[in-house]
PDB file of C-alpha atoms and ligand atoms in Angstrom:
ATOM      1  CA  MET A  27      -2.375 -65.532  58.624  1.00 53.00           C
ATOM      2  CA  SER A  28      -0.823 -64.701  55.433  1.00 55.00           C
ATOM      3  CA  VAL A  29      -4.066 -63.259  54.073  1.00 56.00           C
ATOM      4  CA  ARG A  30      -4.261 -60.341  56.421  1.00 69.00           C
ATOM      5  CA  PRO A  31      -1.229 -58.348  55.385  1.00 70.00           C
ATOM      6  CA  ASN A  32      -2.327 -58.796  51.853  1.00 85.00           C
ATOM      7  CA  LEU A  33      -5.796 -57.506  52.650  1.00 88.00           C
ATOM      8  CA  LEU A  34      -4.444 -54.606  54.606  1.00 89.00           C
ATOM      9  CA  GLY A  35      -2.059 -53.818  51.715  1.00 88.00           C
ATOM     10  CA  ALA A  36      -5.049 -53.973  49.317  1.00 90.00           C
ATOM     11  CA  LEU A  37      -7.050 -51.688  51.579  1.00 90.00           C
ATOM     12  CA  LEU A  38      -4.273 -49.226  51.855  1.00 91.00           C
ATOM     13  CA  ALA A  39      -3.816 -49.244  48.142  1.00 91.00           C
ATOM     14  CA  ILE A  40      -7.518 -48.585  47.541  1.00 92.00           C
ATOM     15  CA  LEU A  41      -7.426 -45.823  50.157  1.00 92.00           C
ATOM     16  CA  ASN A  42      -4.384 -44.381  48.565  1.00 91.00           C
ATOM     17  CA  LEU A  43      -6.064 -44.351  45.122  1.00 92.00           C
ATOM     18  CA  ALA A  44      -9.222 -42.859  46.557  1.00 93.00           C
ATOM     19  CA  LEU A  45      -7.079 -40.080  48.206  1.00 93.00           C
ATOM     20  CA  ILE A  46      -5.282 -39.427  44.981  1.00 93.00           C
ATOM     21  CA  ILE A  47      -8.537 -39.160  43.094  1.00 93.00           C
ATOM     22  CA  PHE A  48     -10.145 -37.027  45.742  1.00 92.00           C
ATOM     23  CA  VAL A  49      -7.151 -34.653  45.916  1.00 91.00           C
ATOM     24  CA  GLY A  50      -7.074 -34.653  42.066  1.00 87.00           C
ATOM     25  CA  ALA A  51     -10.726 -33.862  41.815  1.00 90.00           C
ATOM     26  CA  PHE A  52     -10.430 -31.232  44.543  1.00 88.00           C
ATOM     27  CA  LEU A  53      -7.493 -29.494  42.681  1.00 87.00           C
ATOM     28  CA  TYR A  54      -9.298 -29.764  39.365  1.00 86.00           C
ATOM     29  CA  LEU A  55     -12.339 -28.057  40.820  1.00 87.00           C
ATOM     30  CA  LEU A  56     -10.176 -25.329  42.248  1.00 85.00           C
ATOM     31  CA  PHE A  57      -7.868 -24.704  39.315  1.00 83.00           C
ATOM     32  CA  GLY A  58      -9.213 -26.771  36.485  1.00 76.00           C
ATOM     33  CA  ASP A  59     -11.090 -23.968  34.747  1.00 73.00           C
ATOM     34  CA  ASN A  60      -7.987 -21.816  34.799  1.00 71.00           C
ATOM     35  CA  LEU A  61      -5.846 -24.608  33.464  1.00 68.00           C
ATOM     36  CA  VAL A  62      -8.205 -25.289  30.603  1.00 66.00           C
ATOM     37  CA  GLU A  63      -8.475 -21.547  29.808  1.00 66.00           C
ATOM     38  CA  THR A  64      -4.755 -21.206  29.848  1.00 64.00           C
ATOM     39  CA  TYR A  65      -4.257 -23.824  27.290  1.00 62.00           C
ATOM     40  CA  ARG A  66      -7.283 -23.122  25.201  1.00 61.00           C
ATOM     41  CA  ASN A  67      -6.974 -19.308  24.791  1.00 55.00           C
ATOM     42  CA  GLN A  68      -3.291 -18.926  24.657  1.00 52.00           C
ATOM     43  CA  PRO A  69      -2.847 -15.367  23.749  1.00 53.00           C
ATOM     44  CA  VAL A  70      -1.063 -15.483  20.376  1.00 51.00           C
ATOM     45  CA  PRO A  71       1.317 -12.570  19.878  1.00 53.00           C
ATOM     46  CA  MET A  72      -0.442 -10.673  17.043  1.00 53.00           C
ATOM     47  CA  ASP A  73       1.488  -8.814  14.531  1.00 55.00           C
ATOM     48  CA  GLN A  74      -0.314  -6.484  12.121  1.00 53.00           C
ATOM     49  CA  ALA A  75      -0.847  -9.151   9.549  1.00 53.00           C
ATOM     50  CA  THR A  76      -2.469 -11.652  11.903  1.00 52.00           C
ATOM     51  CA  TYR A  77      -4.638  -8.869  13.334  1.00 50.00           C
ATOM     52  CA  ARG A  78      -5.790  -7.915   9.889  1.00 53.00           C
ATOM     53  CA  SER A  79      -6.433 -11.453   8.719  1.00 54.00           C
ATOM     54  CA  ALA A  80      -8.409 -11.897  11.932  1.00 53.00           C
ATOM     55  CA  GLY A  81     -10.603  -9.062  10.801  1.00 53.00           C
ATOM     56  CA  GLY A  82      -9.375  -6.404  13.155  1.00 52.00           C
ATOM     57  CA  ARG A  83     -10.660  -2.925  12.970  1.00 53.00           C
ATOM     58  CA  ASN A  84      -7.913  -1.620  10.766  1.00 56.00           C
ATOM     59  CA  SER A  85      -8.001  -4.657   8.710  1.00 59.00           C
ATOM     60  CA  VAL A  86      -7.157  -4.678   5.038  1.00 66.00           C
ATOM     61  CA  ASP A  87     -10.677  -5.950   4.484  1.00 73.00           C
ATOM     62  CA  ALA A  88     -12.077  -2.653   5.673  1.00 76.00           C
ATOM     63  CA  GLU A  89      -9.568  -0.711   3.624  1.00 81.00           C
ATOM     64  CA  GLU A  90     -10.450  -2.688   0.513  1.00 87.00           C
ATOM     65  CA  GLU A  91     -14.219  -2.528   0.925  1.00 92.00           C
ATOM     66  CA  ILE A  92     -16.048  -2.174  -2.280  1.00 93.00           C
ATOM     67  CA  VAL A  93     -19.657  -1.006  -2.273  1.00 93.00           C
ATOM     68  CA  ASN A  94     -21.617  -0.624  -5.572  1.00 94.00           C
ATOM     69  CA  GLY A  95     -18.385  -0.707  -7.534  1.00 95.00           C
ATOM     70  CA  ILE A  96     -16.884   2.097  -5.561  1.00 95.00           C
ATOM     71  CA  HIS A  97     -13.747   1.562  -3.465  1.00 95.00           C
ATOM     72  CA  VAL A  98     -15.107   3.062  -0.221  1.00 94.00           C
ATOM     73  CA  GLN A  99     -11.923   4.356   1.281  1.00 93.00           C
ATOM     74  CA  SER A 100     -10.791   6.375  -1.723  1.00 94.00           C
ATOM     75  CA  GLY A 101     -14.059   6.893  -3.418  1.00 96.00           C
ATOM     76  CA  LEU A 102     -12.518   5.742  -6.670  1.00 97.00           C
ATOM     77  CA  ILE A 103     -14.454   3.566  -9.059  1.00 96.00           C
ATOM     78  CA  TYR A 104     -13.175  -0.003  -8.678  1.00 96.00           C
ATOM     79  CA  ALA A 105     -12.301  -1.109 -12.174  1.00 96.00           C
ATOM     80  CA  GLU A 106      -9.408  -2.261 -14.218  1.00 97.00           C
ATOM     81  CA  GLY A 107      -6.322  -0.217 -13.407  1.00 97.00           C
ATOM     82  CA  PHE A 108      -7.619   0.824  -9.987  1.00 97.00           C
ATOM     83  CA  ASP A 109      -4.591  -0.394  -8.074  1.00 96.00           C
ATOM     84  CA  ILE A 110      -2.182   1.468 -10.316  1.00 97.00           C
ATOM     85  CA  VAL A 111      -4.281   4.635 -10.216  1.00 97.00           C
ATOM     86  CA  ARG A 112      -4.535   4.535  -6.437  1.00 96.00           C
ATOM     87  CA  GLY A 113      -0.811   3.831  -6.100  1.00 96.00           C
ATOM     88  CA  ASN A 114       0.100   6.784  -8.320  1.00 96.00           C
ATOM     89  CA  CYS A 115      -2.646   9.285  -7.956  1.00 97.00           C
ATOM     90  CA  THR A 116      -3.397   9.487  -4.284  1.00 95.00           C
ATOM     91  CA  ALA A 117       0.228   9.911  -3.109  1.00 94.00           C
ATOM     92  CA  CYS A 118       0.093  13.741  -3.074  1.00 96.00           C
ATOM     93  CA  HIS A 119      -3.543  14.545  -2.840  1.00 96.00           C
ATOM     94  CA  SER A 120      -6.906  13.046  -2.112  1.00 95.00           C
ATOM     95  CA  ALA A 121      -8.490  10.822  -4.705  1.00 96.00           C
ATOM     96  CA  LYS A 122     -11.329  13.384  -4.552  1.00 96.00           C
ATOM     97  CA  LEU A 123      -9.350  15.533  -7.001  1.00 95.00           C
ATOM     98  CA  VAL A 124      -9.574  12.589  -9.437  1.00 96.00           C
ATOM     99  CA  THR A 125     -13.191  11.673  -8.734  1.00 96.00           C
ATOM    100  CA  GLN A 126     -14.395  15.269  -8.923  1.00 95.00           C
ATOM    101  CA  ASN A 127     -12.998  15.678 -12.401  1.00 95.00           C
ATOM    102  CA  ARG A 128     -14.058  14.363 -15.748  1.00 95.00           C
ATOM    103  CA  ALA A 129     -12.221  14.553 -18.996  1.00 95.00           C
ATOM    104  CA  THR A 130     -11.427  12.937 -22.220  1.00 95.00           C
ATOM    105  CA  ARG A 131      -8.166  10.944 -22.557  1.00 96.00           C
ATOM    106  CA  GLU A 132      -6.589  14.132 -23.959  1.00 96.00           C
ATOM    107  CA  GLY A 133      -7.881  16.160 -20.985  1.00 96.00           C
ATOM    108  CA  TRP A 134      -6.479  13.680 -18.514  1.00 97.00           C
ATOM    109  CA  THR A 135      -3.171  13.601 -20.401  1.00 97.00           C
ATOM    110  CA  ASP A 136      -2.999  17.381 -20.135  1.00 97.00           C
ATOM    111  CA  MET A 137      -3.618  17.224 -16.368  1.00 97.00           C
ATOM    112  CA  ILE A 138      -0.901  14.638 -15.945  1.00 97.00           C
ATOM    113  CA  ARG A 139       1.546  16.638 -18.030  1.00 97.00           C
ATOM    114  CA  TRP A 140       0.701  19.742 -15.973  1.00 97.00           C
ATOM    115  CA  MET A 141       1.339  17.877 -12.693  1.00 97.00           C
ATOM    116  CA  GLN A 142       4.553  16.531 -14.161  1.00 97.00           C
ATOM    117  CA  ALA A 143       5.727  19.996 -15.249  1.00 97.00           C
ATOM    118  CA  LYS A 144       4.604  21.948 -12.191  1.00 96.00           C
ATOM    119  CA  GLN A 145       3.778  19.616  -9.223  1.00 96.00           C
ATOM    120  CA  GLY A 146       6.660  17.044  -9.360  1.00 96.00           C
ATOM    121  CA  LEU A 147       4.594  14.087 -10.663  1.00 97.00           C
ATOM    122  CA  TRP A 148       6.938  11.454 -11.745  1.00 96.00           C
ATOM    123  CA  ASP A 149       7.274   9.706 -15.116  1.00 97.00           C
ATOM    124  CA  LEU A 150       4.497   7.179 -15.044  1.00 97.00           C
ATOM    125  CA  GLY A 151       6.254   4.835 -17.544  1.00 96.00           C
ATOM    126  CA  LYS A 152       4.200   1.992 -18.802  1.00 97.00           C
ATOM    127  CA  ASN A 153       1.574   2.701 -16.177  1.00 97.00           C
ATOM    128  CA  GLU A 154       0.591   5.814 -17.944  1.00 97.00           C
ATOM    129  CA  SER A 155      -1.488   4.095 -20.537  1.00 97.00           C
ATOM    130  CA  VAL A 156      -3.237   1.971 -17.840  1.00 97.00           C
ATOM    131  CA  ILE A 157      -3.942   5.081 -15.831  1.00 98.00           C
ATOM    132  CA  LEU A 158      -5.242   6.989 -18.886  1.00 98.00           C
ATOM    133  CA  ASP A 159      -7.466   4.022 -19.907  1.00 97.00           C
ATOM    134  CA  TYR A 160      -8.973   3.971 -16.395  1.00 97.00           C
ATOM    135  CA  LEU A 161      -9.509   7.702 -16.272  1.00 97.00           C
ATOM    136  CA  ALA A 162     -10.873   8.029 -19.757  1.00 96.00           C
ATOM    137  CA  THR A 163     -13.215   5.080 -19.147  1.00 96.00           C
ATOM    138  CA  ASN A 164     -14.434   5.854 -15.657  1.00 96.00           C
ATOM    139  CA  TYR A 165     -14.118   9.601 -15.518  1.00 96.00           C
ATOM    140  CA  ALA A 166     -15.098  10.529 -19.015  1.00 95.00           C
ATOM    141  CA  PRO A 167     -17.021  13.852 -19.543  1.00 92.00           C
ATOM    142  CA  GLU A 168     -20.669  13.618 -18.763  1.00 83.00           C
ATOM    143  CA  ASP A 169     -22.831  14.823 -21.580  1.00 71.00           C
ATOM    144  CA  ILE A 170     -24.125  17.727 -19.599  1.00 57.00           C
ATOM    145  CA  GLY A 171     -26.217  20.057 -21.714  1.00 58.00           C
ATOM    146  CA  ARG A 172     -26.784  17.566 -24.413  1.00 58.00           C
ATOM    147  CA  ARG A 173     -30.210  16.111 -24.876  1.00 62.00           C
ATOM    148  CA  ALA A 174     -31.982  14.146 -27.592  1.00 63.00           C
ATOM    149  CA  ASN A 175     -33.320  16.383 -30.331  1.00 68.00           C
ATOM    150  CA  ILE A 176     -36.885  17.351 -29.993  1.00 69.00           C
ATOM    151  CA  ASN A 177     -39.256  15.505 -32.309  1.00 75.00           C
ATOM    152  CA  VAL A 178     -41.547  18.318 -33.342  1.00 73.00           C
ATOM    153  CA  GLU A 179     -44.149  15.953 -34.768  1.00 76.00           C
ATOM    154  CA  GLU A 180     -44.668  14.289 -31.415  1.00 76.00           C
ATOM    155  CA  ILE A 181     -45.333  17.387 -29.424  1.00 76.00           C
ATOM    156  CA  GLU A 182     -48.862  17.883 -28.384  1.00 79.00           C
ATOM    157  CA  TRP A 183     -49.218  21.618 -28.606  1.00 78.00           C
ATOM    158  CA  TYR A 184     -51.648  23.347 -26.442  1.00 78.00           C
ATOM    159  CA  LEU A 185     -52.685  27.047 -25.957  1.00 79.00           C
ATOM    160  CA  LEU A 186     -52.069  28.677 -22.825  1.00 80.00           C
ATOM    161  CA  ASP A 187     -55.347  30.114 -21.497  1.00 78.00           C
ATOM    162  CA  LEU A 188     -54.063  33.373 -20.042  1.00 77.00           C
ATOM    163  CA  GLU A 189     -57.489  34.999 -19.583  1.00 71.00           C
ATOM    164  CA  GLU A 190     -58.525  33.159 -16.530  1.00 61.00           C
TER     165      GLU A 190
HETATM  166  C1  HEC B 202       3.694  14.521  -7.098  1.00 66.85           C
HETATM  167  C2  HEC B 202       2.399  14.782  -6.504  1.00 66.85           C
HETATM  168  C3  HEC B 202       1.214  14.411  -7.336  1.00 66.85           C
HETATM  169  C4  HEC B 202       0.834  13.174  -7.779  1.00 66.85           C
HETATM  170  C5  HEC B 202       1.511  11.908  -7.625  1.00 66.85           C
HETATM  171  C6  HEC B 202      -0.411  13.353  -8.470  1.00 66.85           C
HETATM  172  N1  HEC B 202      -0.800  14.676  -8.390  1.00 66.85           N
HETATM  173 FE1  HEC B 202      -2.525  15.381  -9.097  1.00 66.85          FE
HETATM  174  N2  HEC B 202      -2.038  17.239  -8.384  1.00 66.85           N
HETATM  175  C7  HEC B 202      -0.893  17.513  -7.653  1.00 66.85           C
HETATM  176  C8  HEC B 202      -1.011  18.903  -7.130  1.00 66.85           C
HETATM  177  C9  HEC B 202       0.004  19.535  -6.281  1.00 66.85           C
HETATM  178  C10 HEC B 202      -2.209  19.359  -7.630  1.00 66.85           C
HETATM  179  C11 HEC B 202      -2.866  20.673  -7.290  1.00 66.85           C
HETATM  180  C12 HEC B 202      -3.672  20.549  -6.057  1.00 66.85           C
HETATM  181  C13 HEC B 202      -4.498  21.720  -5.800  1.00 66.85           C
HETATM  182  O1  HEC B 202      -4.836  22.408  -6.709  1.00 66.85           O
HETATM  183  O2  HEC B 202      -4.964  21.782  -4.646  1.00 66.85           O
HETATM  184  C14 HEC B 202      -2.849  18.277  -8.343  1.00 66.85           C
HETATM  185  C15 HEC B 202      -4.038  18.436  -8.957  1.00 66.85           C
HETATM  186  C16 HEC B 202      -4.810  17.393  -9.596  1.00 66.85           C
HETATM  187  C17 HEC B 202      -6.064  17.574 -10.242  1.00 66.85           C
HETATM  188  C18 HEC B 202      -6.866  18.736 -10.341  1.00 66.85           C
HETATM  189  C19 HEC B 202      -6.465  19.470 -11.548  1.00 66.85           C
HETATM  190  C20 HEC B 202      -7.330  20.717 -11.816  1.00 66.85           C
HETATM  191  O3  HEC B 202      -7.246  21.157 -12.910  1.00 66.85           O
HETATM  192  O4  HEC B 202      -8.041  21.140 -10.885  1.00 66.85           O
HETATM  193  C21 HEC B 202      -6.356  16.334 -10.793  1.00 66.85           C
HETATM  194  C22 HEC B 202      -7.576  15.948 -11.557  1.00 66.85           C
HETATM  195  C23 HEC B 202      -5.224  15.445 -10.471  1.00 66.85           C
HETATM  196  N3  HEC B 202      -4.281  16.081  -9.750  1.00 66.85           N
HETATM  197  C24 HEC B 202      -5.165  14.131 -10.837  1.00 66.85           C
HETATM  198  C25 HEC B 202      -4.064  13.298 -10.616  1.00 66.85           C
HETATM  199  C26 HEC B 202      -4.020  11.974 -11.189  1.00 66.85           C
HETATM  200  C27 HEC B 202      -5.009  11.319 -12.114  1.00 66.85           C
HETATM  201  C28 HEC B 202      -2.852  11.511 -10.705  1.00 66.85           C
HETATM  202  C29 HEC B 202      -2.278  10.180 -11.010  1.00 66.85           C
HETATM  203  C30 HEC B 202      -1.720   9.962 -12.368  1.00 66.85           C
HETATM  204  C31 HEC B 202      -2.233  12.524  -9.839  1.00 66.85           C
HETATM  205  N4  HEC B 202      -3.035  13.561  -9.849  1.00 66.85           N
HETATM  206  C32 HEC B 202      -1.057  12.389  -9.145  1.00 66.85           C
HETATM  207  C33 HEC B 202       0.195  16.645  -7.377  1.00 66.85           C
HETATM  208  C34 HEC B 202       0.141  15.330  -7.734  1.00 66.85           C
END
């Protein structure tokens, strides 16, 4: 007689367990996906830096893109001194004014002196030599109008036949 209550108790326990599992499974089917999503894709509050490092549209990566040695955003040649030039020479006007010009170191010095005298360009301090190096190297005068001397010996002369 003492077996029965135990058996009943065991049965009830099993039933209880089955009910808990059933209800648990039911709830999981209903809300499980949401729960998993909630914990997996927690929206992280994004500040600008996170957004940029995540490759957002206005990311620094896009701003700093270099293609064929040209800094795309400014159009400046990406070379030594670039950062200092961009920092000082694009504050008042487009970098186009720089990239459209070519001059010797003296010529660039003159332009800088002119801007300092007339346009409020600040004293460039020790950056000036870096800037001038950059400009004189990357935006030196093109040798327009100069060509190699003609070697008269090598020219194959021919007569124009004007009678035809
Ligand atoms: C404080 C403002 C300012 C800064 C900074 C500045 N410029 Fe200028 N720059 C001017 C102004 C104003 C002009 C005249 C713009 C115009 O003609 O439309 C000018 C014109 C120029 C021109 C055209 C000159 C010409 O003869 O047509 C060049 C090249 C130039 N700047 C280069 C530079 C370089 C290189 C730097 C960095 C060292 C620089 N600028 C920084 C104000 C500035």
